[in-house]
Tab-separated table of C-alpha atoms in Angstrom:
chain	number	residue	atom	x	y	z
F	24	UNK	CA	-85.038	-50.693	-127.171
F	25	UNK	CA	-83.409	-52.373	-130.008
F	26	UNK	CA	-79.876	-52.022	-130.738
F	27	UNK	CA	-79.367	-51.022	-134.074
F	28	UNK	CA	-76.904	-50.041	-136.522
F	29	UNK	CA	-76.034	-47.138	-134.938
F	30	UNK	CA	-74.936	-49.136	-131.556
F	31	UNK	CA	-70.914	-49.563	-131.566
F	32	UNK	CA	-69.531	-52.941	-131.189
F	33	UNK	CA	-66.520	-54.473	-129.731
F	34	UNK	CA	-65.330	-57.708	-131.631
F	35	UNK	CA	-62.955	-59.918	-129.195
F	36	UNK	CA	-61.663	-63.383	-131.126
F	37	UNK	CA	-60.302	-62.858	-134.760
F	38	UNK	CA	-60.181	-67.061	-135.622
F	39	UNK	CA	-62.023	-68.707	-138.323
F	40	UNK	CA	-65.776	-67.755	-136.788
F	41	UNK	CA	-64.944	-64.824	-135.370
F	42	UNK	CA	-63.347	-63.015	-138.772
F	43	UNK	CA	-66.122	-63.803	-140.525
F	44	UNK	CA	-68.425	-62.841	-138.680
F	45	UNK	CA	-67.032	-59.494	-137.812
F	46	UNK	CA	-66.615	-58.818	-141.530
F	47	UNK	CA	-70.354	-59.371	-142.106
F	48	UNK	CA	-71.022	-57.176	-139.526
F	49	UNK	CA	-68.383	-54.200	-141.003
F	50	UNK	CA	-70.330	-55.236	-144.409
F	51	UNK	CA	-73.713	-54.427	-143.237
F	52	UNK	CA	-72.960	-51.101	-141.662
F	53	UNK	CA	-72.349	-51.838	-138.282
F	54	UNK	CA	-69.785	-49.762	-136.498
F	55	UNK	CA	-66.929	-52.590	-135.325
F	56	UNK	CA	-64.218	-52.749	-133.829
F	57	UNK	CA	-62.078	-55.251	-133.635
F	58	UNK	CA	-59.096	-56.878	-131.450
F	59	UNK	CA	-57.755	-60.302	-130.972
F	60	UNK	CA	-54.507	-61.196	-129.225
F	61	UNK	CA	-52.271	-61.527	-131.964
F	62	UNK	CA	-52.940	-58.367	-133.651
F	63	UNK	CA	-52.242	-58.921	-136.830
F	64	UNK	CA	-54.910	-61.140	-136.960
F	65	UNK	CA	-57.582	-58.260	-137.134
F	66	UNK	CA	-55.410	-56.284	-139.882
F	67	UNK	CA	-57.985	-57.290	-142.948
F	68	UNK	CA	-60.957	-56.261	-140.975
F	69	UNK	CA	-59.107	-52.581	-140.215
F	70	UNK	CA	-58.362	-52.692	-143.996
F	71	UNK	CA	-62.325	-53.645	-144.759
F	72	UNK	CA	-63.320	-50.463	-142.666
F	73	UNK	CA	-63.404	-51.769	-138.983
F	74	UNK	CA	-61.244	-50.065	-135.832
F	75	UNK	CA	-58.593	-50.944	-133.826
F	76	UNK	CA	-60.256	-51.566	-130.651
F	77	UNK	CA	-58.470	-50.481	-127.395
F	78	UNK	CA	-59.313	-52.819	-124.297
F	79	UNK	CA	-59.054	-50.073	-122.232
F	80	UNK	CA	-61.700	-48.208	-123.699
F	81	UNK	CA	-64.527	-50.939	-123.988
F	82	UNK	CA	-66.926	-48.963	-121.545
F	83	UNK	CA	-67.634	-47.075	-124.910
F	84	UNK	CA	-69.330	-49.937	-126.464
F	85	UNK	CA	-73.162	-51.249	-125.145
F	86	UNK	CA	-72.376	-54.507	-127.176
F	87	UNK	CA	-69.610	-56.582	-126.585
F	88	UNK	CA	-68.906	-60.289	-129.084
F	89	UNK	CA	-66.269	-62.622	-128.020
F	90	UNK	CA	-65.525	-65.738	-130.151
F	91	UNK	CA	-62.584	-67.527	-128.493
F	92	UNK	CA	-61.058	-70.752	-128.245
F	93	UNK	CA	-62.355	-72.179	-124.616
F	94	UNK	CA	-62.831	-71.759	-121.251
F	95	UNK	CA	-59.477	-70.288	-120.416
F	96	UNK	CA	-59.451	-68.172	-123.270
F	97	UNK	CA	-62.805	-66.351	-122.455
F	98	UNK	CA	-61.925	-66.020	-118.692
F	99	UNK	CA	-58.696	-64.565	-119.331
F	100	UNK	CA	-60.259	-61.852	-122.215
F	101	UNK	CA	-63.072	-61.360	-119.270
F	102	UNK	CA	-60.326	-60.513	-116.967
F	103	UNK	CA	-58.832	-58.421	-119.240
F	104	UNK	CA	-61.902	-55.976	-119.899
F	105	UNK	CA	-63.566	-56.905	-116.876
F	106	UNK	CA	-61.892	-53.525	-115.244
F	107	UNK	CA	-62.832	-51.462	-117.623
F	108	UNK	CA	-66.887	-52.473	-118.262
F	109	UNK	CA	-69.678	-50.010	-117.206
F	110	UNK	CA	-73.361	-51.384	-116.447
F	111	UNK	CA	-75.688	-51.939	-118.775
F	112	UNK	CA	-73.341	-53.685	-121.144
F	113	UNK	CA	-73.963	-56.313	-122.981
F	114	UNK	CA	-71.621	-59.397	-123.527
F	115	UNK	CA	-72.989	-62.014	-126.502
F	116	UNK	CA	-70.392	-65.408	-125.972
F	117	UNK	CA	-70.316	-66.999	-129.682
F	118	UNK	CA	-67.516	-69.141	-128.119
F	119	UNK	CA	-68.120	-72.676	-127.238
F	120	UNK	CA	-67.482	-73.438	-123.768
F	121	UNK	CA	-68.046	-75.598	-120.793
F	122	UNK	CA	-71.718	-74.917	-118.880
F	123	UNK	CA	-69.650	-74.538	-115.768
F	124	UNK	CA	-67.761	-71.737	-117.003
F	125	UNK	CA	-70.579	-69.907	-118.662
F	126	UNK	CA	-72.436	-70.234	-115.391
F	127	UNK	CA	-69.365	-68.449	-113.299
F	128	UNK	CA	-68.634	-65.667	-116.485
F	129	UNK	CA	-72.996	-64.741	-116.605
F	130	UNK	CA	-72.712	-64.642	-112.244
F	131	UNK	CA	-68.970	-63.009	-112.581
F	132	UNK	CA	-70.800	-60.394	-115.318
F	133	UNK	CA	-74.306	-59.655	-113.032
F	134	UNK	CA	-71.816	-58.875	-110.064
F	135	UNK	CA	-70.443	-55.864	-112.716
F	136	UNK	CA	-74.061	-55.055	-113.798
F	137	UNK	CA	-73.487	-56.485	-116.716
F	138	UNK	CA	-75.596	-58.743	-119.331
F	139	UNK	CA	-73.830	-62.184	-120.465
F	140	UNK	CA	-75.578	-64.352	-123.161
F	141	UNK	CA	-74.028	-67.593	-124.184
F	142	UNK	CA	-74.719	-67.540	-127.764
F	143	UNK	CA	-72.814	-70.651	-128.950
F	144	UNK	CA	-73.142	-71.183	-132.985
F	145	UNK	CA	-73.347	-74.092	-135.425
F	146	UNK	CA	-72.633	-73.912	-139.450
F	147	UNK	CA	-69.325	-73.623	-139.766
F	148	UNK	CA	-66.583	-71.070	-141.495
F	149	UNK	CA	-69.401	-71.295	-144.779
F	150	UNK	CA	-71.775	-70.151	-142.410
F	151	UNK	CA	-70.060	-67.745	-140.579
F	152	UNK	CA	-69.483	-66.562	-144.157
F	153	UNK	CA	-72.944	-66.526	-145.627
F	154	UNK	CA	-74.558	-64.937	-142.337
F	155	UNK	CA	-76.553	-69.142	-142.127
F	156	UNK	CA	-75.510	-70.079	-138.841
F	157	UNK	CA	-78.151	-71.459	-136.375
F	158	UNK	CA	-77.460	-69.900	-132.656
F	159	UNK	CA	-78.389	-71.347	-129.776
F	160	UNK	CA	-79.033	-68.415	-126.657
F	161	UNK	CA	-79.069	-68.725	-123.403
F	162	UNK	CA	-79.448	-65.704	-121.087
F	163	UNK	CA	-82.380	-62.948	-120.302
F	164	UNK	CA	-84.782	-62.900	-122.890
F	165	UNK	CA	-85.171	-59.421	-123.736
F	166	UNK	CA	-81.864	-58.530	-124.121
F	167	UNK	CA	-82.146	-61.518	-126.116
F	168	UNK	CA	-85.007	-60.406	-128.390
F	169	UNK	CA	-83.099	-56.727	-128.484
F	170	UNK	CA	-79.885	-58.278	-130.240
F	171	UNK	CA	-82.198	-59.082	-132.984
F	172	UNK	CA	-80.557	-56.548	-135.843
F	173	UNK	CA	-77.123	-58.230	-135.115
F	174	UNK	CA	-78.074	-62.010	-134.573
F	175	UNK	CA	-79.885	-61.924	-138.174
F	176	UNK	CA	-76.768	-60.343	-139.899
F	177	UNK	CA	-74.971	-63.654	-138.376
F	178	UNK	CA	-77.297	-65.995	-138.434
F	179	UNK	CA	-80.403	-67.612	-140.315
F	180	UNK	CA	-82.166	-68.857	-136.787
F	181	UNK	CA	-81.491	-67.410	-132.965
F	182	UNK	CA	-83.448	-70.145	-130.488
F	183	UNK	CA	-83.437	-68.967	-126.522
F	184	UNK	CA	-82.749	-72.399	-125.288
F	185	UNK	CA	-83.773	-70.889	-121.754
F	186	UNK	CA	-81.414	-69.510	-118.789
F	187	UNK	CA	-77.754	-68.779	-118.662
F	188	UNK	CA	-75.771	-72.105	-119.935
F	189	UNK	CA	-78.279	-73.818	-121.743
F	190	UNK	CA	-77.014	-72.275	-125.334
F	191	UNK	CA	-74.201	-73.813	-124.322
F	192	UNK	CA	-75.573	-77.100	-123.580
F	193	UNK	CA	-77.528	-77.052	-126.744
F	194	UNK	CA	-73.822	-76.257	-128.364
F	195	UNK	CA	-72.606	-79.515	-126.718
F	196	UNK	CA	-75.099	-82.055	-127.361
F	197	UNK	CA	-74.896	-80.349	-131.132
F	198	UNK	CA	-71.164	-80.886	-130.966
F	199	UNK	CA	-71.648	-84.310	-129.730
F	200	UNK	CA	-73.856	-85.215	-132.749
F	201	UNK	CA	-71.034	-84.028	-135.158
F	202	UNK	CA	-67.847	-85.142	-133.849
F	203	UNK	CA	-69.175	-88.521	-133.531
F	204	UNK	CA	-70.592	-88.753	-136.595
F	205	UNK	CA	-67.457	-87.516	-137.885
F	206	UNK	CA	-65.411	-90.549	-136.748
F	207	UNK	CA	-68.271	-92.718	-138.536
F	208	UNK	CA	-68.109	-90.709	-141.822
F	209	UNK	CA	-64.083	-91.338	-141.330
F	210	UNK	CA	-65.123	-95.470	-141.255
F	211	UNK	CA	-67.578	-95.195	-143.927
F	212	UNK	CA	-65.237	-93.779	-146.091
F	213	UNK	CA	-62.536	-95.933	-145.444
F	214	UNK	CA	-64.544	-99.055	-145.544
F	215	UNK	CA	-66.310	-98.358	-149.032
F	216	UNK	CA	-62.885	-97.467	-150.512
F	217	UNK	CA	-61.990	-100.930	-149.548
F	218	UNK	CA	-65.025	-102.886	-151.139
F	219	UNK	CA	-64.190	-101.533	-154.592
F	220	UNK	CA	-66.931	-98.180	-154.543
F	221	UNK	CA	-65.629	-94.715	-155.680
F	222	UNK	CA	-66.078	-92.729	-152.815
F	223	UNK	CA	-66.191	-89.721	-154.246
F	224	UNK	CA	-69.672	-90.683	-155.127
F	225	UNK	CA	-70.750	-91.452	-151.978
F	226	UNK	CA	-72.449	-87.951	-150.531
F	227	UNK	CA	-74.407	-87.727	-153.724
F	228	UNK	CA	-75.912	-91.402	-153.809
F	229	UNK	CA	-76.857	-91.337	-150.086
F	230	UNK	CA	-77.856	-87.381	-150.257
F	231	UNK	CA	-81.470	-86.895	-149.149
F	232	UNK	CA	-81.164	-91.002	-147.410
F	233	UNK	CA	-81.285	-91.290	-143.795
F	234	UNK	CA	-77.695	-91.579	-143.430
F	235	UNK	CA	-77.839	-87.955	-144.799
F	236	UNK	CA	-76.468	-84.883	-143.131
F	237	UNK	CA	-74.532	-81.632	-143.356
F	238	UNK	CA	-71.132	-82.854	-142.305
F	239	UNK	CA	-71.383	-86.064	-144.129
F	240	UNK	CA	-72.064	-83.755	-147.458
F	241	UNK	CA	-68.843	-81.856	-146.135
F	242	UNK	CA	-66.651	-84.453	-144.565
F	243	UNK	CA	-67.202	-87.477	-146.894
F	244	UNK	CA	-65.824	-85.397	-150.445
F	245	UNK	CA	-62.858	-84.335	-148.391
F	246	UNK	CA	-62.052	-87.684	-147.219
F	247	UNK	CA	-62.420	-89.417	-150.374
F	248	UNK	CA	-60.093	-86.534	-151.687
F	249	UNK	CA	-57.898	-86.035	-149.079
F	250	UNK	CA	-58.990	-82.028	-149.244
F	251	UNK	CA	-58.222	-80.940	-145.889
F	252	UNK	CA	-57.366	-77.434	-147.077
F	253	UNK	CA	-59.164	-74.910	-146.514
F	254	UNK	CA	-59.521	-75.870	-142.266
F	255	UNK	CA	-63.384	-75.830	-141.427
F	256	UNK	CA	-63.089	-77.336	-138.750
F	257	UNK	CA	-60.372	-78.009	-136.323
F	258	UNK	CA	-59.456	-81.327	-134.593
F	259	UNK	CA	-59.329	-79.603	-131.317
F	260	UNK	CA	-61.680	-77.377	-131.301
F	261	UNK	CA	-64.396	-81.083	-132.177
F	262	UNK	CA	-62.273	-82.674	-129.356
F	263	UNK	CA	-62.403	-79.619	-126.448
F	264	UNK	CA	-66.251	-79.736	-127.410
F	265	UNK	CA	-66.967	-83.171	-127.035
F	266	UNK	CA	-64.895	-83.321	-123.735
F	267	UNK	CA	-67.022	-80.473	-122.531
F	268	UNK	CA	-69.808	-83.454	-123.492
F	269	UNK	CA	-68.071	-85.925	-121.470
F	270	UNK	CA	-67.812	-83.393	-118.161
F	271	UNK	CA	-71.743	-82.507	-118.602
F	272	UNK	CA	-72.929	-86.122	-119.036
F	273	UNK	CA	-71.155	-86.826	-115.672
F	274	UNK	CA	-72.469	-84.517	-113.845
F	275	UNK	CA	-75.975	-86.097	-114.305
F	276	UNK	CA	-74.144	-89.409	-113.918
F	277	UNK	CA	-75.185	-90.353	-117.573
F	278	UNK	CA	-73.186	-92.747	-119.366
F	279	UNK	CA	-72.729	-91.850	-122.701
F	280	UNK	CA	-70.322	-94.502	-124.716
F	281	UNK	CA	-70.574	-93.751	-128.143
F	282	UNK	CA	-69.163	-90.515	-127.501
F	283	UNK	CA	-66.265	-91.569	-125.418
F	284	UNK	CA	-64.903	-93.748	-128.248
F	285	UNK	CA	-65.255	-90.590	-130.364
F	286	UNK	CA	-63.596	-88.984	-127.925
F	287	UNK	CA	-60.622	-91.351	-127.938
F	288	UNK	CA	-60.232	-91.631	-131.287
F	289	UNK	CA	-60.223	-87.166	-131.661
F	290	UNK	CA	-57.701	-86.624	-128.645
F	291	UNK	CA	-55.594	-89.648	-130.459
F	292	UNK	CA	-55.182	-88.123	-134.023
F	293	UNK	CA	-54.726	-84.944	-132.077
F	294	UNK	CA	-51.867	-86.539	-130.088
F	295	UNK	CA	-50.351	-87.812	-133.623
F	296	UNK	CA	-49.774	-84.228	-134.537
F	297	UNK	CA	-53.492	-83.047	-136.157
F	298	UNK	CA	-54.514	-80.600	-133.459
F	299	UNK	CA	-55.116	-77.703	-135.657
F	300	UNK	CA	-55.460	-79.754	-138.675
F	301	UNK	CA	-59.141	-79.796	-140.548
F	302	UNK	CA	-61.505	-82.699	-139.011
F	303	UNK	CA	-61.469	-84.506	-142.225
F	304	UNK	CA	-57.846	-85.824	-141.726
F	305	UNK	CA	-59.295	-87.865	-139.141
F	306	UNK	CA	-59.727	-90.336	-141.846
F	307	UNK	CA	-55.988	-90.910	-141.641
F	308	UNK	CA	-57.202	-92.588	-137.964
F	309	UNK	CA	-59.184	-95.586	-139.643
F	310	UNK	CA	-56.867	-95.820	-143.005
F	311	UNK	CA	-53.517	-96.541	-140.958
């Protein structure tokens, strides 16, 4: 059986996903609630119509969310509730994590007769706002197919990517793809600014070209601009995720290059102070 809009829901991770998405979830109906560590973080979503949720008292909801920062962060939420669960729960992962860790929180939540599925998304805070994100699942597929109501309040596409961890590898090779590029977009930028072109033009002369994508139509404005207000995307949250790249490729003993200089360029402007700064300001890297 579906879960529907009846089924109560525990929201764990008030950040820049997770707030959004919990508030399109209040606004369709759903009944939420919420609770993130620093509780004043969840006091907008209370005010929108959403509850204070209790950890204590998660048993009473079949459908649990998480969206937290990384590995540490989801293990120590896990062994926070992890007391309290009941069988038959269901926890959905929208965090983006390490395969590893996924693999130990699915076996840790089996052991407690309990459902994990990685559900690792890509789109963005203007996503997570407009209910477009794309979600990669990984996990049992009928429990899968039965989070249907929720996933298409989130999300414009839900893709089972096959057993537990493989969202999450889909996440990383995704994350990959767009923290490198970022660094590239950073270059471009930087480069074209220097040969005379206005670069504020740049994302609509090469929109719809192959050098076309979503973060270059975000990234390259802001750069040109220096807009790094709002944050869309933090510079540790692009680093933590291509690291998690790194740690995957050797496992399989892949070398992957490309994305180790991305790598060193994101954990060096996060060094110089940009952890929690928006990823466009990594075109302060190339303009020094």
């Amino acid at each position: 059986m579906s879960f529907d809009r009846n089924t109560k829901i525990a929201f764990l991770g008030m950040g820049l996903m997770g707030s959004r998405m919990a508030t399109r979830l209040v606004q369709a109906g759903f009944q939420v609630a919420v609770w993130n560590r620093t509780a004043s973080a969840c006091e907008s979503l209370i005010a929108m119509g959403a509850h204070a949720l209790q950890l204590e008292n998660i048993a009473d909801y079949p459908v649990i969310l998480t969206c937290l920062s990384d590995d540490t962060a989801v293990q120590n939420v896990f062994d926070l509730i992890s007391p309290h669960l009941n069988t038959q729960q269901v926890i959905v992962d929208f965090s983006s994590l390490s395969v590893d860790k996924t693999l130990s929180l699915a076996e840790q939540s089996q052991q407690l007769g309990v459902t994990w599925i990685d559900s690792p998304v890509s789109g963005g805070t203007a996503g997570a706002e407009n209910g477009t994100l794309v979600i990669f699942a990984g996990g049992h597929t009928e429990t899968i197919e039965r989070l249907g109501l929720i996933y298409n309040v989130l999300s414009q596409r839900v893709t089972r990517m096959g057993d537990s961890g493989t969202g999450q590898a889909t996440k990383i090779c995704n994350q990959l793809i767009v923290a490198a590029n970022s660094t590239l977009i950073a270059e471009a930028v930087v480069l074209a600014q220097h040969a005379g072109v206005d670069t504020t033009l740049l994302a609509p002369a090469l929109a719809g070209g192959f050098a076309d994508s979503k973060p270059f139509q975000i990234l390259a404005p802001r750069m040109a601009t220096h807009t790094f207000e709002p944050v869309q995307w933090k510079v540790q949250t692009l680093s933590k995720d291509l690291n998690n790249a790194m740690i995957l490729a050797e496992k399989f003993q892949l070398d992957i290059p490309v994305a180790k200089k991305a790598l060193s360029q994101l954990q060096a402007h996060q060094n110089n102070g940009y952890a929690d700064t928006d990823l466009a300001t990594v075109i302060k890297q190339v303009e020094i």
